[in-house]
Amino acid sequence: MVTCIVGINWGDEGKGRVADLLSRDMDIVCRCQGTSEARHTVVNERGSFMLNQLPSGILYGGVCCIMGDGMYIQPDRLNEEITRLRDAGVDISPENLKISRRAALVLPGLTATQMRLLLETRDRLCMGDLTDVEMLAEHLNALADAFRRYGGKPNMSAWSACCRRYTALFGDYIADTGAYLYDAEHAGKRILLESQSGALRDKDFGVFPYGSPTNCLAAYTPIGAGMPGVRLSRVVGVMKAYSACHGDGPFPAEITGEEATYFRELGQEDEDGATPRRVGGFDAVASRYGVRLQGVDAIALTKLDAVSFLPQIPICVAYEVDGKRVTDFPTPSALRRAKPIYEYVDGWNCDISGCRAFADLPVQAIIYIRYLEELVGAPITYVSVGAERDAYIRDSVKAEIQ
């Protein structure tokens, strides 16, 4: 059985939280794509962990973790991440972590533009090159030529020294992970594929030109994992109980001023001290589009607790574009002109962090969840009600509440 976790919106939906929840029932967890810029946050009894490149399953003993073909691995940052987790008592070895030999190796010293250009061409290194001395030298020379074409000044001696160090650090972890996953799937193992970013950041179907350089859709996850012929058994899409967007580009449901500050404080959106994250009411138009792109079977709704004390909860049910009401997600150019059309539902004004079943939730919270299901067209089967590992509700609200 192969399950994948994907983002429905602009990314930062809480996929790490949900991946941690599902990982406990898996044999293998594979991170399919992304760089060290990805941030999956997991909170457990040991503390709070920011996983930039490692799969979320690394925090469970007995789960084998894969860094898949579609990843852009920055070895120095990966080593720092592994060291942080080991210092916290997490066991990491070639037995429970395997790195695809086809994953891209990102050398230090590249600008963001140079890195993107090199990764989009054939002139790049793969992690498997570290285990083949002759091939590594050939590929380093090709990379240096490409680097010069993009205006860089390659330092071959420094690059060679880095690669020798990376071989010593990760040589034992590098494997044919595609074959490993293929055999595991045929043996009936439970596999979780962990995606990066969200549907609206997809390079083909997202909001151009503000997307990711990679595909962020469920259909791509088996390819990024290294098992392109495998069918997904289940797609779990993740969305927040409100909207959040990190980065530039049109964001129709955006709320500003004091109300935005209140939203960010409730959702702890600025806890990393970075640029304030853009926030807004739940965007049904964007979420419905994301659900369709991802082919979602089940939805995990995160941060429901963050809207608990709002007297009225805003929901963007449509856009106004050039004086017309629009309920389908528009083109990127039209999206720039879109204005939100809001409806409001009553809040429930109480703490729900102790709820562990849908029946425990206040009536207004259940009404809110059901309305979101109706708006996006998919069942909500997981709800997080707090940051702690056990602060979630599982199973369909319709199955439990009649």
Short mmCIF file of C-alpha atoms in Angstrom, two decimals:
data_model
loop_
_atom_site.label_atom_id
_atom_site.label_comp_id
_atom_site.label_asym_id
_atom_site.label_seq_id
_atom_site.Cartn_x
_atom_site.Cartn_y
_atom_site.Cartn_z
CA MET A 1 0.00 0.00 0.00
CA VAL A 2 1.38 3.39 -1.02
CA THR A 3 0.00 6.54 0.61
CA CYS A 4 1.15 10.06 -0.17
CA ILE A 5 0.86 13.33 1.74
CA VAL A 6 0.52 16.53 -0.27
CA GLY A 7 -0.25 20.19 0.33
CA ILE A 8 -3.54 21.61 -0.94
CA ASN A 9 -2.61 25.30 -0.85
CA TRP A 10 0.57 27.43 -0.91
CA GLY A 11 2.69 25.13 1.23
CA ASP A 12 3.33 25.30 4.99
CA GLU A 13 -0.02 23.60 5.60
CA GLY A 14 1.35 21.38 8.37
CA LYS A 15 2.42 18.37 6.31
CA GLY A 16 5.16 17.49 8.80
CA ARG A 17 2.57 17.25 11.58
CA VAL A 18 0.43 14.90 9.50
CA ALA A 19 3.39 12.90 8.18
CA ASP A 20 4.46 12.26 11.77
CA LEU A 21 0.94 11.08 12.59
CA LEU A 22 0.82 8.65 9.66
CA SER A 23 4.44 7.49 9.96
CA ARG A 24 3.71 5.46 13.08
CA ASP A 25 1.69 3.02 10.94
CA MET A 26 4.24 2.78 8.11
CA ASP A 27 7.17 0.53 7.30
CA ILE A 28 8.85 3.06 4.99
CA VAL A 29 8.65 6.87 4.71
CA CYS A 30 10.11 8.53 1.61
CA ARG A 31 10.74 12.23 1.06
CA CYS A 32 10.10 12.65 -2.68
CA GLN A 33 11.45 16.07 -3.57
CA GLY A 34 12.69 19.37 -2.24
CA THR A 35 15.78 21.09 -0.91
CA SER A 36 16.92 22.05 2.56
CA GLU A 37 14.63 25.09 2.31
CA ALA A 38 11.62 22.85 2.98
CA ARG A 39 10.50 22.89 6.62
CA HIS A 40 8.48 20.10 8.18
CA THR A 41 7.93 20.71 11.89
CA VAL A 42 7.24 17.82 14.25
CA VAL A 43 6.55 18.12 17.98
CA ASN A 44 6.85 15.03 20.18
CA GLU A 45 7.85 14.04 23.70
CA ARG A 46 11.50 14.90 22.94
CA GLY A 47 10.76 18.44 21.81
CA SER A 48 10.19 20.34 18.58
CA PHE A 49 12.09 19.24 15.47
CA MET A 50 12.53 21.10 12.19
CA LEU A 51 13.08 18.53 9.44
CA ASN A 52 14.47 20.22 6.34
CA GLN A 53 15.64 17.21 4.34
CA LEU A 54 15.06 14.12 6.47
CA PRO A 55 11.73 12.28 6.19
CA SER A 56 9.36 12.69 9.14
CA GLY A 57 9.49 8.96 9.87
CA ILE A 58 13.05 9.32 11.15
CA LEU A 59 11.62 10.02 14.61
CA TYR A 60 10.11 6.53 14.83
CA GLY A 61 12.17 3.44 15.57
CA GLY A 62 11.53 0.63 13.14
CA VAL A 63 10.65 2.91 10.20
CA CYS A 64 13.03 2.93 7.23
CA CYS A 65 13.42 6.41 5.75
CA ILE A 66 14.25 7.18 2.12
CA MET A 67 15.57 10.38 0.57
CA GLY A 68 14.20 9.91 -2.93
CA ASP A 69 15.32 10.55 -6.50
CA GLY A 70 13.60 13.93 -6.70
CA MET A 71 15.50 15.53 -3.81
CA TYR A 72 18.17 18.23 -4.13
CA ILE A 73 20.45 17.30 -1.26
CA GLN A 74 22.76 19.79 0.41
CA PRO A 75 25.13 17.45 2.30
CA ASP A 76 26.55 19.97 4.77
CA ARG A 77 23.07 20.97 5.93
CA LEU A 78 22.00 17.33 5.98
CA ASN A 79 24.93 16.49 8.24
CA GLU A 80 23.97 19.35 10.58
CA GLU A 81 20.38 18.10 10.65
CA ILE A 82 21.45 14.53 11.45
CA THR A 83 23.78 15.79 14.18
CA ARG A 84 20.96 17.80 15.82
CA LEU A 85 18.70 14.77 15.89
CA ARG A 86 21.41 12.45 17.20
CA ASP A 87 22.14 14.93 19.98
CA ALA A 88 18.43 14.66 20.89
CA GLY A 89 18.70 10.88 21.11
CA VAL A 90 17.40 9.93 17.65
CA ASP A 91 19.10 6.88 16.15
CA ILE A 92 20.20 7.41 12.53
CA SER A 93 22.22 4.84 10.59
CA PRO A 94 22.28 3.20 7.13
CA GLU A 95 19.78 0.72 8.55
CA ASN A 96 17.02 3.32 8.90
CA LEU A 97 18.12 6.01 6.41
CA LYS A 98 18.86 5.42 2.73
CA ILE A 99 19.76 8.11 0.19
CA SER A 100 18.93 7.67 -3.47
CA ARG A 101 21.94 7.45 -5.73
CA ARG A 102 19.92 9.50 -8.26
CA ALA A 103 19.18 12.41 -5.90
CA ALA A 104 20.88 15.65 -6.95
CA LEU A 105 23.95 16.74 -4.98
CA VAL A 106 24.10 20.50 -4.41
CA LEU A 107 27.61 21.83 -3.84
CA PRO A 108 28.20 24.78 -1.49
CA GLY A 109 28.85 28.27 -2.81
CA LEU A 110 26.16 28.36 -5.49
CA THR A 111 23.78 31.29 -5.72
CA ALA A 112 20.08 30.47 -5.86
CA THR A 113 20.01 31.29 -9.59
CA GLN A 114 23.08 29.18 -10.37
CA MET A 115 21.70 26.27 -8.38
CA ARG A 116 18.37 26.36 -10.21
CA LEU A 117 20.05 26.58 -13.64
CA LEU A 118 22.40 23.70 -12.91
CA LEU A 119 19.70 21.49 -11.45
CA GLU A 120 17.51 22.02 -14.51
CA THR A 121 20.27 20.79 -16.84
CA ARG A 122 22.15 17.53 -17.16
CA ASP A 123 25.28 19.21 -15.82
CA ARG A 124 24.74 18.25 -12.22
CA LEU A 125 26.07 15.83 -9.68
CA CYS A 126 24.09 12.97 -8.21
CA MET A 127 24.68 11.44 -4.79
CA GLY A 128 25.67 8.18 -6.50
CA ASP A 129 28.63 9.94 -8.12
CA LEU A 130 30.27 10.04 -4.71
CA THR A 131 30.76 6.26 -4.81
CA ASP A 132 32.39 6.23 -8.29
CA VAL A 133 35.74 8.05 -8.35
CA GLU A 134 36.18 8.13 -12.14
CA MET A 135 32.62 9.21 -12.83
CA LEU A 136 32.85 11.86 -10.11
CA ALA A 137 35.90 13.47 -11.75
CA GLU A 138 34.19 13.46 -15.15
CA HIS A 139 31.01 14.99 -13.77
CA LEU A 140 32.91 17.63 -11.78
CA ASN A 141 34.64 18.77 -14.98
CA ALA A 142 31.30 18.96 -16.81
CA LEU A 143 29.81 20.87 -13.89
CA ALA A 144 32.72 23.33 -13.92
CA ASP A 145 32.19 24.01 -17.64
CA ALA A 146 28.48 24.63 -17.05
CA PHE A 147 29.27 26.81 -14.05
CA ARG A 148 31.47 29.03 -16.22
CA ARG A 149 28.67 29.37 -18.78
CA TYR A 150 26.42 30.72 -16.03
CA GLY A 151 28.99 33.30 -14.95
CA GLY A 152 30.54 31.40 -12.06
CA LYS A 153 34.16 30.74 -11.15
CA PRO A 154 34.48 27.08 -10.16
CA ASN A 155 36.94 26.12 -7.46
CA MET A 156 37.77 22.56 -8.46
CA SER A 157 40.06 21.85 -5.53
CA ALA A 158 37.42 22.98 -3.04
CA TRP A 159 34.71 20.98 -4.82
CA SER A 160 36.87 17.86 -4.87
CA ALA A 161 37.62 18.25 -1.16
CA CYS A 162 33.89 18.63 -0.43
CA CYS A 163 33.07 15.49 -2.38
CA ARG A 164 35.71 13.45 -0.55
CA ARG A 165 34.21 14.60 2.74
CA TYR A 166 30.68 13.82 1.58
CA THR A 167 31.75 10.34 0.52
CA ALA A 168 33.11 9.70 4.00
CA LEU A 169 29.93 11.02 5.61
CA PHE A 170 27.27 9.46 3.39
CA GLY A 171 28.86 6.76 1.25
CA ASP A 172 27.29 3.97 3.32
CA TYR A 173 23.84 5.58 3.08
CA ILE A 174 23.71 5.79 -0.73
CA ALA A 175 21.67 3.03 -2.36
CA ASP A 176 19.43 2.08 -5.25
CA THR A 177 16.37 3.22 -3.35
CA GLY A 178 14.08 2.81 -6.36
CA ALA A 179 14.75 -0.93 -6.41
CA TYR A 180 14.37 -1.05 -2.62
CA LEU A 181 10.96 0.64 -2.79
CA TYR A 182 9.84 -1.53 -5.72
CA ASP A 183 10.64 -4.71 -3.81
CA ALA A 184 9.02 -3.35 -0.65
CA GLU A 185 5.81 -2.44 -2.46
CA HIS A 186 5.58 -5.90 -4.04
CA ALA A 187 6.16 -7.44 -0.62
CA GLY A 188 3.12 -5.57 0.72
CA LYS A 189 5.02 -3.07 2.86
CA ARG A 190 3.25 0.11 3.96
CA ILE A 191 4.92 3.06 2.24
CA LEU A 192 4.35 6.78 2.86
CA LEU A 193 5.49 9.33 0.27
CA GLU A 194 6.09 12.80 1.69
CA SER A 195 5.74 15.72 -0.72
CA GLN A 196 7.07 19.28 -0.66
CA SER A 197 5.21 22.60 -0.77
CA GLY A 198 1.60 22.79 -2.03
CA ALA A 199 -0.51 22.48 -5.17
CA LEU A 200 -0.51 26.24 -5.77
CA ARG A 201 3.30 26.21 -5.88
CA ASP A 202 3.46 23.48 -8.54
CA LYS A 203 5.68 24.48 -11.44
CA ASP A 204 3.04 23.58 -14.05
CA PHE A 205 -0.33 24.09 -12.35
CA GLY A 206 0.53 26.62 -9.66
CA VAL A 207 0.54 30.42 -9.69
CA PHE A 208 3.19 31.31 -12.26
CA PRO A 209 5.89 32.61 -11.84
CA TYR A 210 5.76 32.16 -8.06
CA GLY A 211 5.96 28.38 -8.05
CA SER A 212 8.52 25.81 -7.06
CA PRO A 213 11.08 24.54 -9.59
CA THR A 214 9.64 21.08 -8.95
CA ASN A 215 6.27 19.38 -9.31
CA CYS A 216 4.31 19.41 -6.05
CA LEU A 217 1.40 17.17 -7.05
CA ALA A 218 0.46 13.69 -5.86
CA ALA A 219 0.81 12.32 -9.39
CA TYR A 220 4.51 13.16 -9.27
CA THR A 221 5.30 11.62 -5.87
CA PRO A 222 5.94 8.07 -7.17
CA ILE A 223 8.30 9.56 -9.78
CA GLY A 224 10.14 11.62 -7.18
CA ALA A 225 10.37 8.56 -4.96
CA GLY A 226 11.91 6.50 -7.75
CA MET A 227 8.97 4.15 -8.35
CA PRO A 228 7.15 5.74 -11.34
CA GLY A 229 5.16 2.64 -12.27
CA VAL A 230 3.48 2.31 -8.88
CA ARG A 231 -0.12 3.37 -8.30
CA LEU A 232 -1.04 5.37 -5.23
CA SER A 233 -3.45 3.66 -2.86
CA ARG A 234 -4.42 6.85 -1.05
CA VAL A 235 -3.83 10.59 -1.27
CA VAL A 236 -4.02 12.62 1.95
CA GLY A 237 -4.20 16.36 1.31
CA VAL A 238 -3.30 18.83 4.06
CA MET A 239 -4.86 22.26 4.56
CA LYS A 240 -5.13 24.72 7.43
CA ALA A 241 -8.36 25.93 9.00
CA TYR A 242 -7.40 29.36 7.62
CA SER A 243 -5.14 30.51 4.78
CA ALA A 244 -1.40 31.12 5.02
CA CYS A 245 1.15 31.99 2.37
CA HIS A 246 4.91 32.40 2.65
CA GLY A 247 6.41 34.35 -0.24
CA ASP A 248 5.32 36.62 -3.05
CA GLY A 249 2.47 36.41 -5.52
CA PRO A 250 -1.30 36.95 -5.53
CA PHE A 251 -3.06 35.79 -2.36
CA PRO A 252 -6.71 36.86 -2.69
CA ALA A 253 -7.92 35.95 0.81
CA GLU A 254 -5.15 37.95 2.50
CA ILE A 255 -5.99 39.87 5.67
CA THR A 256 -3.76 42.73 6.83
CA GLY A 257 -3.32 44.98 9.83
CA GLU A 258 -4.25 44.06 13.39
CA GLU A 259 -6.51 41.22 12.28
CA ALA A 260 -3.59 39.61 10.45
CA THR A 261 -1.38 39.98 13.51
CA TYR A 262 -4.07 38.27 15.58
CA PHE A 263 -4.25 35.38 13.08
CA ARG A 264 -0.47 34.98 13.08
CA GLU A 265 -0.34 34.94 16.87
CA LEU A 266 -3.12 32.35 17.11
CA GLY A 267 -1.46 30.10 14.54
CA GLN A 268 2.10 30.79 15.75
CA GLU A 269 2.98 31.67 12.17
CA ASP A 270 6.03 33.78 13.04
CA GLU A 271 7.60 31.54 15.64
CA ASP A 272 10.75 31.06 13.51
CA GLY A 273 11.43 34.81 13.51
CA ALA A 274 11.37 35.01 9.70
CA THR A 275 9.44 37.46 7.52
CA PRO A 276 5.83 37.62 8.77
CA ARG A 277 3.75 35.02 6.98
CA ARG A 278 0.77 36.27 5.04
CA VAL A 279 -2.55 35.05 6.43
CA GLY A 280 -6.24 35.18 5.65
CA GLY A 281 -9.56 33.46 6.04
CA PHE A 282 -10.04 29.96 4.67
CA ASP A 283 -9.96 30.18 0.86
CA ALA A 284 -12.51 27.71 -0.52
CA VAL A 285 -11.79 28.62 -4.16
CA ALA A 286 -8.06 27.91 -3.91
CA SER A 287 -8.58 24.85 -1.70
CA ARG A 288 -11.14 23.30 -4.05
CA TYR A 289 -8.67 23.76 -6.93
CA GLY A 290 -5.89 22.19 -4.85
CA VAL A 291 -8.09 19.22 -3.92
CA ARG A 292 -8.83 18.63 -7.61
CA LEU A 293 -5.18 18.90 -8.67
CA GLN A 294 -4.07 16.49 -5.96
CA GLY A 295 -6.84 13.92 -6.46
CA VAL A 296 -7.39 13.91 -2.71
CA ASP A 297 -9.11 10.94 -1.02
CA ALA A 298 -8.92 12.35 2.51
CA ILE A 299 -8.14 15.73 4.05
CA ALA A 300 -6.12 16.49 7.14
CA LEU A 301 -7.25 19.83 8.59
CA THR A 302 -4.56 21.47 10.71
CA LYS A 303 -4.66 24.27 13.29
CA LEU A 304 -8.39 24.15 13.95
CA ASP A 305 -7.51 25.27 17.47
CA ALA A 306 -6.09 28.53 16.06
CA VAL A 307 -9.55 29.81 15.09
CA SER A 308 -11.34 28.61 18.24
CA PHE A 309 -11.69 32.03 19.86
CA LEU A 310 -12.69 34.06 16.81
CA PRO A 311 -16.27 35.35 17.29
CA GLN A 312 -16.82 35.09 13.53
CA ILE A 313 -14.65 32.92 11.28
CA PRO A 314 -14.13 34.26 7.74
CA ILE A 315 -14.43 31.93 4.74
CA CYS A 316 -13.64 33.14 1.24
CA VAL A 317 -16.34 31.37 -0.81
CA ALA A 318 -15.75 33.17 -4.13
CA TYR A 319 -13.70 35.90 -5.81
CA GLU A 320 -14.80 39.06 -7.53
CA VAL A 321 -12.84 39.48 -10.77
CA ASP A 322 -13.61 42.49 -12.97
CA GLY A 323 -17.02 42.87 -11.34
CA LYS A 324 -18.01 39.20 -11.74
CA ARG A 325 -18.42 36.52 -9.08
CA VAL A 326 -15.96 33.67 -9.73
CA THR A 327 -15.94 30.28 -7.98
CA ASP A 328 -13.35 28.53 -10.19
CA PHE A 329 -9.67 29.27 -9.60
CA PRO A 330 -8.69 31.87 -12.24
CA THR A 331 -5.56 32.30 -14.34
CA PRO A 332 -2.53 33.89 -12.63
CA SER A 333 -3.16 37.22 -14.38
CA ALA A 334 -6.83 37.30 -13.33
CA LEU A 335 -5.85 36.18 -9.83
CA ARG A 336 -3.98 39.45 -9.39
CA ARG A 337 -7.28 41.29 -9.79
CA ALA A 338 -9.31 38.94 -7.60
CA LYS A 339 -11.00 40.27 -4.48
CA PRO A 340 -12.31 37.92 -1.78
CA ILE A 341 -16.03 37.42 -1.20
CA TYR A 342 -16.41 36.38 2.43
CA GLU A 343 -19.02 34.54 4.41
CA TYR A 344 -18.79 34.26 8.18
CA VAL A 345 -19.64 31.38 10.49
CA ASP A 346 -19.92 31.55 14.27
CA GLY A 347 -16.92 30.52 16.34
CA TRP A 348 -17.10 28.30 19.41
CA ASN A 349 -15.09 30.34 21.91
CA CYS A 350 -13.57 27.45 23.87
CA ASP A 351 -10.39 25.40 24.07
CA ILE A 352 -10.54 22.24 21.92
CA SER A 353 -6.97 21.02 22.48
CA GLY A 354 -8.21 18.19 24.71
CA CYS A 355 -10.68 16.79 22.15
CA ARG A 356 -9.79 13.36 20.78
CA ALA A 357 -12.98 12.50 18.91
CA PHE A 358 -15.33 14.46 16.67
CA ALA A 359 -18.08 13.89 19.23
CA ASP A 360 -15.98 15.85 21.76
CA LEU A 361 -15.94 18.99 19.59
CA PRO A 362 -18.35 21.89 20.12
CA VAL A 363 -21.31 21.90 17.74
CA GLN A 364 -20.06 25.04 15.95
CA ALA A 365 -16.68 23.40 15.28
CA ILE A 366 -18.43 20.41 13.71
CA ILE A 367 -20.56 22.77 11.60
CA TYR A 368 -17.38 24.54 10.44
CA ILE A 369 -15.69 21.25 9.47
CA ARG A 370 -18.76 20.02 7.61
CA TYR A 371 -19.04 23.29 5.72
CA LEU A 372 -15.39 23.09 4.64
CA GLU A 373 -15.99 19.52 3.42
CA GLU A 374 -18.94 20.73 1.38
CA LEU A 375 -16.98 23.64 -0.10
CA VAL A 376 -13.90 21.66 -1.19
CA GLY A 377 -15.63 18.38 -2.11
CA ALA A 378 -13.59 15.91 -0.06
CA PRO A 379 -13.93 14.32 3.41
CA ILE A 380 -11.96 15.65 6.37
CA THR A 381 -10.69 12.58 8.21
CA TYR A 382 -7.92 14.06 10.35
CA VAL A 383 -8.07 17.23 12.45
CA SER A 384 -5.22 18.65 14.51
CA VAL A 385 -6.34 20.51 17.62
CA GLY A 386 -2.95 21.41 19.08
CA ALA A 387 0.80 21.22 18.54
CA GLU A 388 1.40 18.16 20.71
CA ARG A 389 1.84 14.80 19.01
CA ASP A 390 -1.39 13.31 20.38
CA ALA A 391 -3.52 16.45 19.83
CA TYR A 392 -5.50 15.20 16.87
CA ILE A 393 -8.81 13.63 15.90
CA ARG A 394 -8.97 10.78 13.43
CA ASP A 395 -11.82 9.25 11.33
CA SER A 396 -14.57 10.90 9.36
CA VAL A 397 -16.83 13.42 11.05
CA LYS A 398 -19.76 11.98 9.09
CA ALA A 399 -19.04 8.47 10.31
CA GLU A 400 -18.90 9.57 13.92
CA ILE A 401 -21.51 12.33 14.06
CA GLN A 402 -24.93 11.44 12.65
#
